[in-house]
Coordinates of N, CA, C and O in Angstrom, one line a residue:
M92 N -46.2 -56.7 30.7 CA -45.2 -56.7 29.5 C -43.9 -56.6 30.2 O -43.6 -55.6 31.0
A93 N -42.9 -57.3 29.9 CA -41.8 -57.2 30.3 C -40.9 -56.2 29.9 O -41.1 -55.6 28.7
D94 N -39.9 -55.8 30.6 CA -39.1 -54.5 30.1 C -37.9 -55.1 29.3 O -37.3 -56.0 29.4
P95 N -37.7 -54.3 28.1 CA -36.8 -54.9 26.9 C -35.4 -55.0 27.9 O -34.6 -56.1 27.2
A96 N -34.8 -54.5 28.8 CA -33.5 -54.5 29.3 C -33.5 -55.7 30.4 O -32.4 -56.1 30.8
A97 N -34.5 -56.2 30.8 CA -34.8 -57.3 32.0 C -34.4 -58.4 31.5 O -34.6 -59.1 30.1
G98 N -34.2 -59.4 32.1 CA -33.9 -60.9 31.7 C -32.7 -61.1 30.8 O -33.0 -61.4 29.6
T99 N -31.5 -60.8 31.1 CA -30.4 -60.9 30.1 C -30.0 -62.4 30.1 O -29.1 -62.7 28.8
A100 N -30.4 -63.1 30.8 CA -29.9 -64.8 30.6 C -30.7 -65.0 29.5 O -31.9 -64.9 29.0
R101 N -30.1 -65.9 28.3 CA -30.8 -66.6 27.5 C -31.7 -67.4 27.8 O -31.5 -68.4 28.5
P102 N -32.9 -67.4 27.2 CA -34.0 -68.4 27.4 C -33.7 -69.6 26.9 O -33.2 -69.6 25.8
S103 N -34.2 -70.6 27.3 CA -34.3 -71.8 26.5 C -35.3 -71.9 25.5 O -36.2 -71.4 25.8
G104 N -35.2 -72.7 24.4 CA -36.2 -72.4 23.5 C -35.9 -71.4 22.5 O -34.9 -70.8 22.6
R105 N -37.1 -71.1 21.6 CA -36.5 -70.2 20.6 C -37.3 -69.1 20.9 O -38.4 -69.0 21.6
T106 N -37.0 -67.9 20.1 CA -37.5 -66.5 20.3 C -38.2 -66.1 19.2 O -37.8 -66.3 17.9
L107 N -39.6 -65.9 19.1 CA -40.3 -65.3 18.1 C -40.1 -63.8 17.8 O -40.6 -63.0 18.9
G108 N -39.8 -63.3 16.5 CA -39.7 -62.0 16.5 C -40.8 -61.5 15.5 O -41.2 -62.2 14.8
I109 N -41.3 -60.3 15.7 CA -42.8 -59.9 15.4 C -42.3 -58.5 14.6 O -42.3 -57.4 15.4
D110 N -42.5 -58.2 13.4 CA -42.7 -56.7 12.7 C -44.4 -56.4 12.4 O -44.5 -56.9 11.6
Y111 N -44.8 -55.9 13.7 CA -46.2 -55.5 13.6 C -46.6 -54.6 12.6 O -45.9 -53.5 12.7
G112 N -47.5 -54.7 11.7 CA -48.2 -53.8 10.7 C -49.7 -53.9 10.8 O -50.2 -54.9 10.9
R113 N -50.3 -52.7 10.4 CA -51.8 -53.0 10.2 C -52.1 -54.0 9.2 O -53.4 -54.5 9.4
K114 N -51.6 -54.2 8.0 CA -51.8 -55.0 7.2 C -51.3 -56.4 7.2 O -51.7 -57.5 6.9
R115 N -49.9 -56.4 7.4 CA -49.0 -57.6 7.5 C -48.3 -57.6 8.6 O -47.7 -56.5 9.0
V116 N -47.8 -58.8 9.0 CA -46.9 -59.0 10.0 C -45.8 -60.0 9.9 O -46.1 -60.9 9.5
G117 N -44.7 -59.2 9.8 CA -43.7 -60.2 9.7 C -43.0 -61.0 10.9 O -43.1 -60.6 11.9
I118 N -42.6 -62.3 10.6 CA -42.2 -63.1 11.7 C -41.0 -63.8 11.5 O -40.6 -64.1 10.2
A119 N -40.2 -63.7 12.6 CA -38.9 -64.4 12.3 C -38.7 -65.4 13.5 O -39.6 -65.0 14.5
L120 N -37.6 -66.3 13.5 CA -37.7 -67.3 14.5 C -36.1 -67.3 14.6 O -35.3 -67.3 13.8
S121 N -35.7 -67.5 16.1 CA -34.4 -67.8 16.5 C -34.1 -69.2 16.4 O -35.0 -69.9 16.3
D122 N -32.7 -69.7 16.2 CA -32.6 -71.0 16.5 C -32.7 -71.2 17.8 O -32.9 -70.4 18.8
G123 N -32.3 -72.5 18.1 CA -32.8 -73.0 19.8 C -31.8 -72.4 20.6 O -32.1 -72.5 21.9
L124 N -30.5 -71.9 20.0 CA -29.4 -71.5 21.1 C -29.8 -69.8 21.3 O -29.1 -69.3 22.3
G125 N -30.6 -69.2 20.7 CA -30.7 -67.8 20.6 C -29.6 -67.1 20.2 O -29.4 -65.8 20.4
L126 N -29.1 -67.6 19.1 CA -27.8 -66.9 18.5 C -28.2 -66.1 17.2 O -27.8 -65.0 17.0
A127 N -29.1 -66.9 16.4 CA -29.3 -66.4 15.0 C -30.9 -66.2 14.7 O -31.6 -67.4 15.1
A128 N -31.2 -65.1 14.1 CA -32.5 -65.0 13.7 C -32.7 -65.4 12.3 O -32.0 -65.0 11.5
H129 N -33.9 -66.0 11.7 CA -34.1 -66.4 10.4 C -35.6 -65.9 10.1 O -36.6 -66.0 10.9
P130 N -35.7 -65.2 9.0 CA -37.0 -64.6 8.5 C -37.8 -66.2 8.3 O -37.3 -67.1 8.0
F131 N -39.2 -66.0 8.7 CA -40.1 -67.2 8.6 C -41.2 -67.0 7.7 O -41.4 -67.8 7.0
E132 N -42.1 -66.1 8.3 CA -43.0 -65.8 7.2 C -43.8 -64.5 7.4 O -43.4 -63.8 8.2
V133 N -44.6 -64.3 6.7 CA -45.7 -63.1 6.5 C -46.9 -63.5 6.9 O -47.4 -64.4 6.1
L134 N -47.6 -62.8 7.9 CA -49.3 -63.2 8.2 C -49.9 -62.0 7.9 O -49.4 -60.9 7.9
E135 N -51.2 -62.2 7.4 CA -51.9 -60.9 7.3 C -52.4 -60.4 8.7 O -53.1 -61.5 9.6
A136 N -52.8 -59.4 9.1 CA -53.2 -58.9 10.2 C -54.6 -59.1 10.0 O -55.0 -58.9 9.0
G137 N -55.3 -59.4 11.2 CA -56.7 -59.6 11.2 C -57.1 -60.2 12.6 O -56.3 -60.4 13.5
P138 N -58.3 -60.7 12.8 CA -58.9 -61.2 14.0 C -58.2 -62.6 14.4 O -58.1 -62.9 15.6
D139 N -57.8 -63.3 13.4 CA -57.0 -64.7 13.6 C -55.6 -64.7 13.9 O -55.0 -65.8 14.2
L140 N -54.9 -63.4 14.0 CA -53.5 -63.3 14.2 C -53.2 -63.7 15.4 O -51.9 -64.5 15.5
T141 N -53.6 -63.4 16.5 CA -53.1 -63.8 18.0 C -53.4 -65.4 18.0 O -52.5 -66.3 18.5
A142 N -54.4 -65.9 17.3 CA -54.5 -67.6 17.2 C -53.4 -68.2 16.6 O -52.9 -69.2 17.0
R143 N -52.9 -67.7 15.6 CA -52.1 -68.1 14.7 C -50.5 -68.0 15.2 O -49.7 -68.9 15.5
L144 N -50.5 -66.9 15.9 CA -49.2 -66.7 16.7 C -49.0 -67.4 17.9 O -48.0 -68.2 18.1
A145 N -50.1 -68.1 18.7 CA -50.0 -68.8 19.4 C -49.8 -70.3 19.0 O -48.9 -71.1 19.6
E146 N -50.3 -70.8 18.0 CA -49.9 -72.0 17.1 C -48.5 -72.1 17.1 O -47.8 -73.0 17.1
L147 N -48.0 -71.1 16.2 CA -46.6 -70.7 15.8 C -45.5 -70.8 17.2 O -44.8 -71.8 17.1
A148 N -46.0 -70.5 18.2 CA -45.4 -70.5 19.5 C -45.2 -71.7 19.8 O -44.1 -72.4 20.3
L149 N -46.2 -72.5 19.7 CA -46.3 -74.0 20.5 C -45.6 -74.8 19.4 O -44.8 -75.8 20.0
E150 N -45.7 -74.6 18.3 CA -45.2 -75.8 17.3 C -43.9 -75.4 17.2 O -43.0 -76.4 16.8
N151 N -43.3 -74.4 17.6 CA -41.8 -74.0 17.6 C -40.8 -73.9 18.7 O -40.0 -73.3 18.9
D152 N -41.6 -74.2 19.9 CA -41.2 -74.1 21.3 C -40.7 -72.9 21.5 O -39.3 -72.5 21.9
V153 N -41.4 -71.9 21.2 CA -41.1 -70.2 21.5 C -41.3 -70.0 23.0 O -42.3 -70.4 23.7
T154 N -40.2 -69.4 23.7 CA -40.4 -69.1 24.9 C -40.2 -67.4 25.2 O -40.5 -67.3 26.5
R155 N -40.3 -66.8 24.3 CA -40.2 -65.3 24.3 C -40.7 -64.8 23.0 O -40.2 -65.4 22.0
I156 N -41.3 -63.9 23.0 CA -41.8 -63.1 21.9 C -41.0 -61.6 22.0 O -41.3 -60.9 22.9
V157 N -40.7 -61.0 20.9 CA -40.1 -59.9 20.6 C -40.9 -59.1 19.7 O -40.9 -59.6 18.5
I158 N -41.3 -58.2 19.9 CA -42.3 -57.3 19.0 C -41.4 -55.9 18.7 O -41.1 -55.0 19.8
G159 N -41.5 -55.7 17.4 CA -40.5 -54.2 17.3 C -41.3 -53.1 17.5 O -42.6 -53.2 17.2
L160 N -40.7 -52.2 18.3 CA -41.3 -50.7 18.5 C -40.8 -49.8 17.5 O -39.6 -49.6 17.7
P161 N -41.9 -49.5 16.6 CA -41.4 -48.3 15.9 C -41.2 -47.0 16.4 O -42.4 -46.6 16.8
V162 N -39.9 -46.4 16.7 CA -39.8 -45.0 17.2 C -39.3 -44.3 16.4 O -38.4 -44.7 15.4
S163 N -39.3 -43.0 16.5 CA -38.6 -41.8 15.6 C -37.3 -41.8 16.0 O -36.9 -42.3 16.9
L164 N -36.4 -41.2 15.0 CA -35.1 -40.8 15.2 C -34.8 -40.1 16.7 O -33.9 -40.6 17.4
D165 N -35.9 -39.4 17.1 CA -35.3 -38.8 18.5 C -36.1 -39.5 19.6 O -35.8 -39.0 20.8
G166 N -36.4 -40.7 19.1 CA -36.9 -41.8 20.4 C -38.3 -41.6 20.7 O -38.9 -42.2 21.7
S167 N -39.0 -40.5 20.0 CA -40.6 -40.3 20.4 C -41.3 -41.4 19.6 O -40.9 -42.2 18.9
E168 N -42.6 -41.8 20.0 CA -43.3 -42.6 19.7 C -44.7 -42.1 19.1 O -45.3 -41.0 19.6
G169 N -44.8 -42.6 18.0 CA -46.4 -42.0 17.1 C -47.2 -42.9 17.1 O -47.2 -44.1 17.9
P170 N -48.2 -43.0 16.2 CA -49.4 -43.9 16.3 C -49.1 -45.3 15.9 O -49.4 -46.4 16.5
S171 N -47.9 -45.6 15.1 CA -47.5 -46.9 14.9 C -46.8 -47.7 16.1 O -47.2 -48.7 16.5
A172 N -46.2 -47.0 17.0 CA -45.6 -47.2 18.0 C -46.7 -47.9 19.2 O -46.9 -48.7 19.8
G173 N -47.8 -46.7 19.4 CA -49.0 -47.0 20.0 C -49.8 -48.3 19.5 O -50.1 -49.1 20.4
A174 N -49.9 -48.6 18.4 CA -50.4 -49.8 17.8 C -49.6 -51.2 18.1 O -50.3 -52.2 18.6
A175 N -48.5 -51.0 18.3 CA -47.3 -52.0 18.6 C -47.6 -52.5 20.0 O -47.7 -53.4 20.4
R176 N -47.8 -51.3 20.9 CA -47.8 -51.5 22.4 C -49.2 -52.1 22.6 O -49.3 -53.2 23.5
R177 N -50.5 -51.9 21.8 CA -51.6 -52.3 22.2 C -51.6 -53.7 21.9 O -52.0 -54.7 22.3
F178 N -50.7 -54.1 20.7 CA -50.7 -55.5 19.8 C -50.1 -56.0 21.1 O -50.4 -57.5 21.6
A179 N -48.9 -55.8 21.8 CA -48.1 -56.5 22.7 C -49.1 -56.6 23.9 O -48.9 -58.0 24.5
E180 N -49.9 -55.9 24.3 CA -50.7 -55.9 25.4 C -51.7 -57.1 25.1 O -52.1 -57.9 26.0
R181 N -52.3 -57.2 24.1 CA -53.3 -58.3 23.6 C -52.5 -59.7 23.7 O -53.1 -60.4 24.1
L182 N -51.0 -59.9 23.2 CA -50.7 -61.0 23.2 C -50.3 -61.3 24.5 O -50.3 -62.6 25.1
T183 N -49.9 -60.6 25.4 CA -49.8 -60.8 26.9 C -50.6 -61.2 27.5 O -50.7 -62.3 28.3
E184 N -51.9 -60.9 27.2 CA -53.0 -61.3 27.8 C -53.3 -62.6 27.2 O -54.1 -63.5 27.8
S185 N -53.3 -62.9 26.2 CA -53.6 -64.1 25.4 C -52.6 -65.4 25.4 O -53.2 -66.6 25.6
L186 N -51.4 -65.0 25.7 CA -50.5 -66.1 25.6 C -49.9 -66.1 26.9 O -49.7 -65.2 27.6
D187 N -49.3 -67.4 27.3 CA -48.5 -67.7 28.5 C -47.0 -67.4 28.0 O -46.2 -68.5 28.4
T188 N -46.4 -66.6 27.3 CA -45.2 -66.5 26.8 C -44.8 -64.9 26.9 O -45.7 -64.1 26.9
P189 N -43.7 -64.7 27.7 CA -43.1 -63.3 27.9 C -42.9 -62.6 26.6 O -42.7 -63.1 25.6
V190 N -43.6 -61.3 26.7 CA -43.6 -60.5 25.3 C -42.6 -59.2 25.7 O -43.0 -58.6 26.7
V191 N -41.6 -58.9 24.8 CA -40.7 -57.9 25.0 C -41.1 -57.0 23.9 O -41.1 -57.3 22.7
L192 N -40.8 -55.7 24.1 CA -40.9 -54.7 22.9 C -39.3 -54.2 22.8 O -38.6 -54.0 23.8
Y193 N -39.1 -54.1 21.6 CA -37.5 -53.7 21.2 C -37.6 -52.8 20.0 O -38.3 -52.9 19.0
D194 N -36.8 -51.7 20.2 CA -36.6 -50.8 19.1 C -36.1 -51.3 17.7 O -35.3 -52.1 17.6
E195 N -37.2 -50.8 16.9 CA -36.9 -51.5 15.4 C -36.5 -50.4 14.3 O -36.7 -50.6 13.3
R196 N -36.0 -49.4 15.0 CA -35.6 -48.2 13.8 C -34.7 -48.7 12.8 O -33.9 -49.5 13.1
F197 N -35.2 -48.3 11.8 CA -34.5 -48.4 10.4 C -34.5 -49.9 9.8 O -34.2 -50.3 8.7
T198 N -35.2 -51.0 10.7 CA -35.2 -52.3 10.1 C -35.9 -52.5 8.7 O -35.2 -53.2 8.0
S199 N -36.9 -51.9 8.5 CA -37.6 -52.3 7.1 C -36.8 -51.4 6.2 O -36.7 -51.9 4.9
R200 N -36.3 -50.4 6.4 CA -35.1 -49.7 5.4 C -34.1 -50.5 4.9 O -33.7 -50.8 3.9
I201 N -33.5 -51.2 6.0 CA -32.2 -52.2 5.9 C -32.7 -53.5 5.2 O -32.2 -53.8 4.3
A202 N -34.0 -53.8 5.5 CA -34.5 -54.9 4.8 C -34.7 -54.8 3.2 O -34.4 -55.6 2.4
E203 N -35.3 -53.8 3.0 CA -35.7 -53.3 1.6 C -34.3 -53.1 0.7 O -34.3 -53.5 -0.4
D204 N -33.2 -52.5 1.5 CA -31.8 -52.2 0.8 C -31.3 -53.8 0.6 O -30.6 -53.8 -0.5
A205 N -31.1 -54.4 1.6 CA -30.7 -55.9 1.3 C -31.5 -56.6 0.3 O -30.8 -57.4 -0.5
L206 N -32.7 -56.8 0.1 CA -33.4 -57.3 -0.9 C -32.9 -56.8 -2.2 O -33.2 -57.5 -3.3
L207 N -33.0 -55.3 -2.4 CA -32.9 -54.8 -3.5 C -31.1 -55.0 -3.8 O -30.9 -55.4 -5.2
E208 N -30.5 -55.1 -3.1 CA -28.9 -55.4 -3.4 C -28.9 -56.9 -3.7 O -28.2 -57.3 -4.8
G209 N -29.7 -57.8 -3.3 CA -29.6 -59.1 -3.9 C -30.5 -59.5 -5.3 O -30.5 -60.6 -5.3
G210 N -31.0 -58.2 -5.7 CA -31.5 -58.4 -6.9 C -33.2 -59.0 -6.8 O -33.6 -59.5 -7.8
V211 N -33.9 -59.0 -5.7 CA -35.1 -59.3 -5.6 C -36.0 -58.4 -6.3 O -35.8 -57.4 -6.3
S212 N -36.9 -58.8 -7.2 CA -37.9 -58.1 -7.7 C -38.8 -57.3 -7.1 O -38.7 -57.6 -5.7
R213 N -39.3 -56.2 -7.4 CA -40.3 -55.4 -6.5 C -41.1 -56.2 -5.9 O -41.8 -56.1 -4.8
A214 N -41.9 -57.0 -6.6 CA -42.9 -58.0 -6.2 C -42.5 -58.8 -5.2 O -43.2 -59.1 -4.0
G215 N -41.3 -59.4 -5.2 CA -40.6 -60.3 -4.4 C -40.2 -59.5 -3.0 O -40.5 -60.2 -2.0
R216 N -39.9 -58.1 -3.2 CA -39.4 -57.4 -1.9 C -40.8 -57.3 -1.1 O -40.6 -57.4 0.1
R217 N -41.8 -57.1 -1.9 CA -43.1 -56.6 -0.9 C -43.5 -57.9 -0.3 O -44.1 -57.6 0.9
S218 N -43.3 -59.2 -0.9 CA -43.6 -60.2 -0.1 C -42.7 -60.7 1.1 O -43.1 -61.6 1.7
R219 N -41.4 -60.1 1.0 CA -40.5 -60.8 1.9 C -40.1 -59.4 3.0 O -39.4 -60.0 3.9
V220 N -40.2 -58.4 2.4 CA -39.4 -57.1 3.3 C -40.0 -57.3 4.8 O -39.2 -57.2 5.6
D221 N -41.2 -57.7 5.3 CA -41.7 -57.7 6.5 C -41.1 -58.9 7.2 O -40.6 -58.6 8.4
K222 N -40.9 -60.1 6.8 CA -40.1 -61.3 7.6 C -38.9 -61.0 7.7 O -38.0 -61.3 8.7
V223 N -38.0 -60.2 6.9 CA -36.5 -59.9 6.7 C -36.4 -58.8 7.7 O -35.6 -58.9 8.5
A224 N -37.4 -57.7 7.9 CA -37.0 -56.7 8.9 C -37.4 -57.4 10.3 O -36.7 -56.9 10.9
A225 N -38.3 -58.2 10.3 CA -38.5 -59.0 11.7 C -37.0 -59.6 12.0 O -36.8 -59.8 13.1
A226 N -36.5 -60.2 11.1 CA -35.4 -61.1 11.5 C -34.2 -60.1 11.9 O -33.4 -60.4 12.6
I227 N -34.1 -58.9 11.3 CA -32.9 -57.9 11.4 C -33.3 -57.3 13.0 O -32.5 -57.3 13.7
M228 N -34.8 -57.0 13.2 CA -35.0 -56.7 14.8 C -34.8 -57.8 15.6 O -34.0 -57.4 16.6
L229 N -34.9 -59.0 15.3 CA -34.9 -59.9 16.2 C -33.2 -60.2 16.6 O -32.7 -60.4 17.7
Q230 N -32.6 -60.3 15.4 CA -31.0 -60.3 15.5 C -30.4 -59.3 16.4 O -29.5 -59.5 17.1
G231 N -31.0 -58.1 16.3 CA -30.4 -56.9 16.9 C -30.7 -57.3 18.6 O -30.0 -57.1 19.5
Y232 N -31.9 -57.6 19.0 CA -32.4 -58.1 20.1 C -31.5 -59.3 20.9 O -30.9 -59.0 22.0
L233 N -31.2 -60.3 20.1 CA -30.6 -61.5 20.5 C -29.0 -61.1 20.6 O -28.4 -61.3 21.6
D234 N -28.3 -60.0 19.8 CA -27.2 -59.8 19.7 C -27.1 -58.8 21.3 O -26.0 -58.8 21.8
R235 N -28.0 -58.0 21.7 CA -28.0 -57.1 23.0 C -28.0 -58.1 23.9 O -27.3 -57.9 25.0
Q236 N -28.7 -59.2 24.0 CA -29.1 -60.0 25.1 C -27.5 -60.9 25.4 O -27.2 -60.9 26.3
A237 N -26.9 -61.1 24.2 CA -25.2 -61.6 24.5 C -24.5 -60.8 25.0 O -23.9 -61.3 25.6
R238 N -24.5 -59.6 24.4 CA -23.7 -58.5 25.1 C -23.9 -58.5 26.8 O -22.9 -58.5 27.3
E239 N -25.3 -58.4 26.8 CA -25.5 -58.1 28.5 C -25.1 -59.3 29.2 O -24.7 -59.4 30.4
A240 N -25.4 -60.7 28.8 CA -24.9 -61.6 29.4 C -23.5 -61.7 29.8 O -23.1 -62.6 30.5
H241 N -22.7 -61.3 28.7 CA -21.2 -61.3 28.9 C -20.9 -59.9 29.6 O -19.4 -59.9 29.8
A242 N -21.4 -59.1 30.0 CA -20.8 -57.8 30.5 C -20.8 -58.0 32.2 O -21.1 -58.9 32.7

């Protein structure tokens, strides 16, 4: 698994962002230049998840996968972070695409607040929050890559 600080050059192709959850998995995609992240879809977690992600990666010219790593405010990792790490390891073993873990602190809260501000109903928020959180996390990663490339 790649170090999140490694590889500051922008990859060609798109980056797939994943907000991994035990029930639902939010998916975001970058544009081809790696400048902007966009909410894409929400998948159900389950035995077909890795195969579906492999299809998405192939269909969308994905050259890197970024998985949100849920850490607490003090930087410690709990059970959710362990699950995200195990998922990243499974993806690394299954796909021929670099997999990076990236801090996702506050992304779900920010996504929920943005959807609430936008007047999205409770049911609408529930169906969208995971992919919006994935896009927020992925945008943070893309912005960091841009800053490091220009440093």
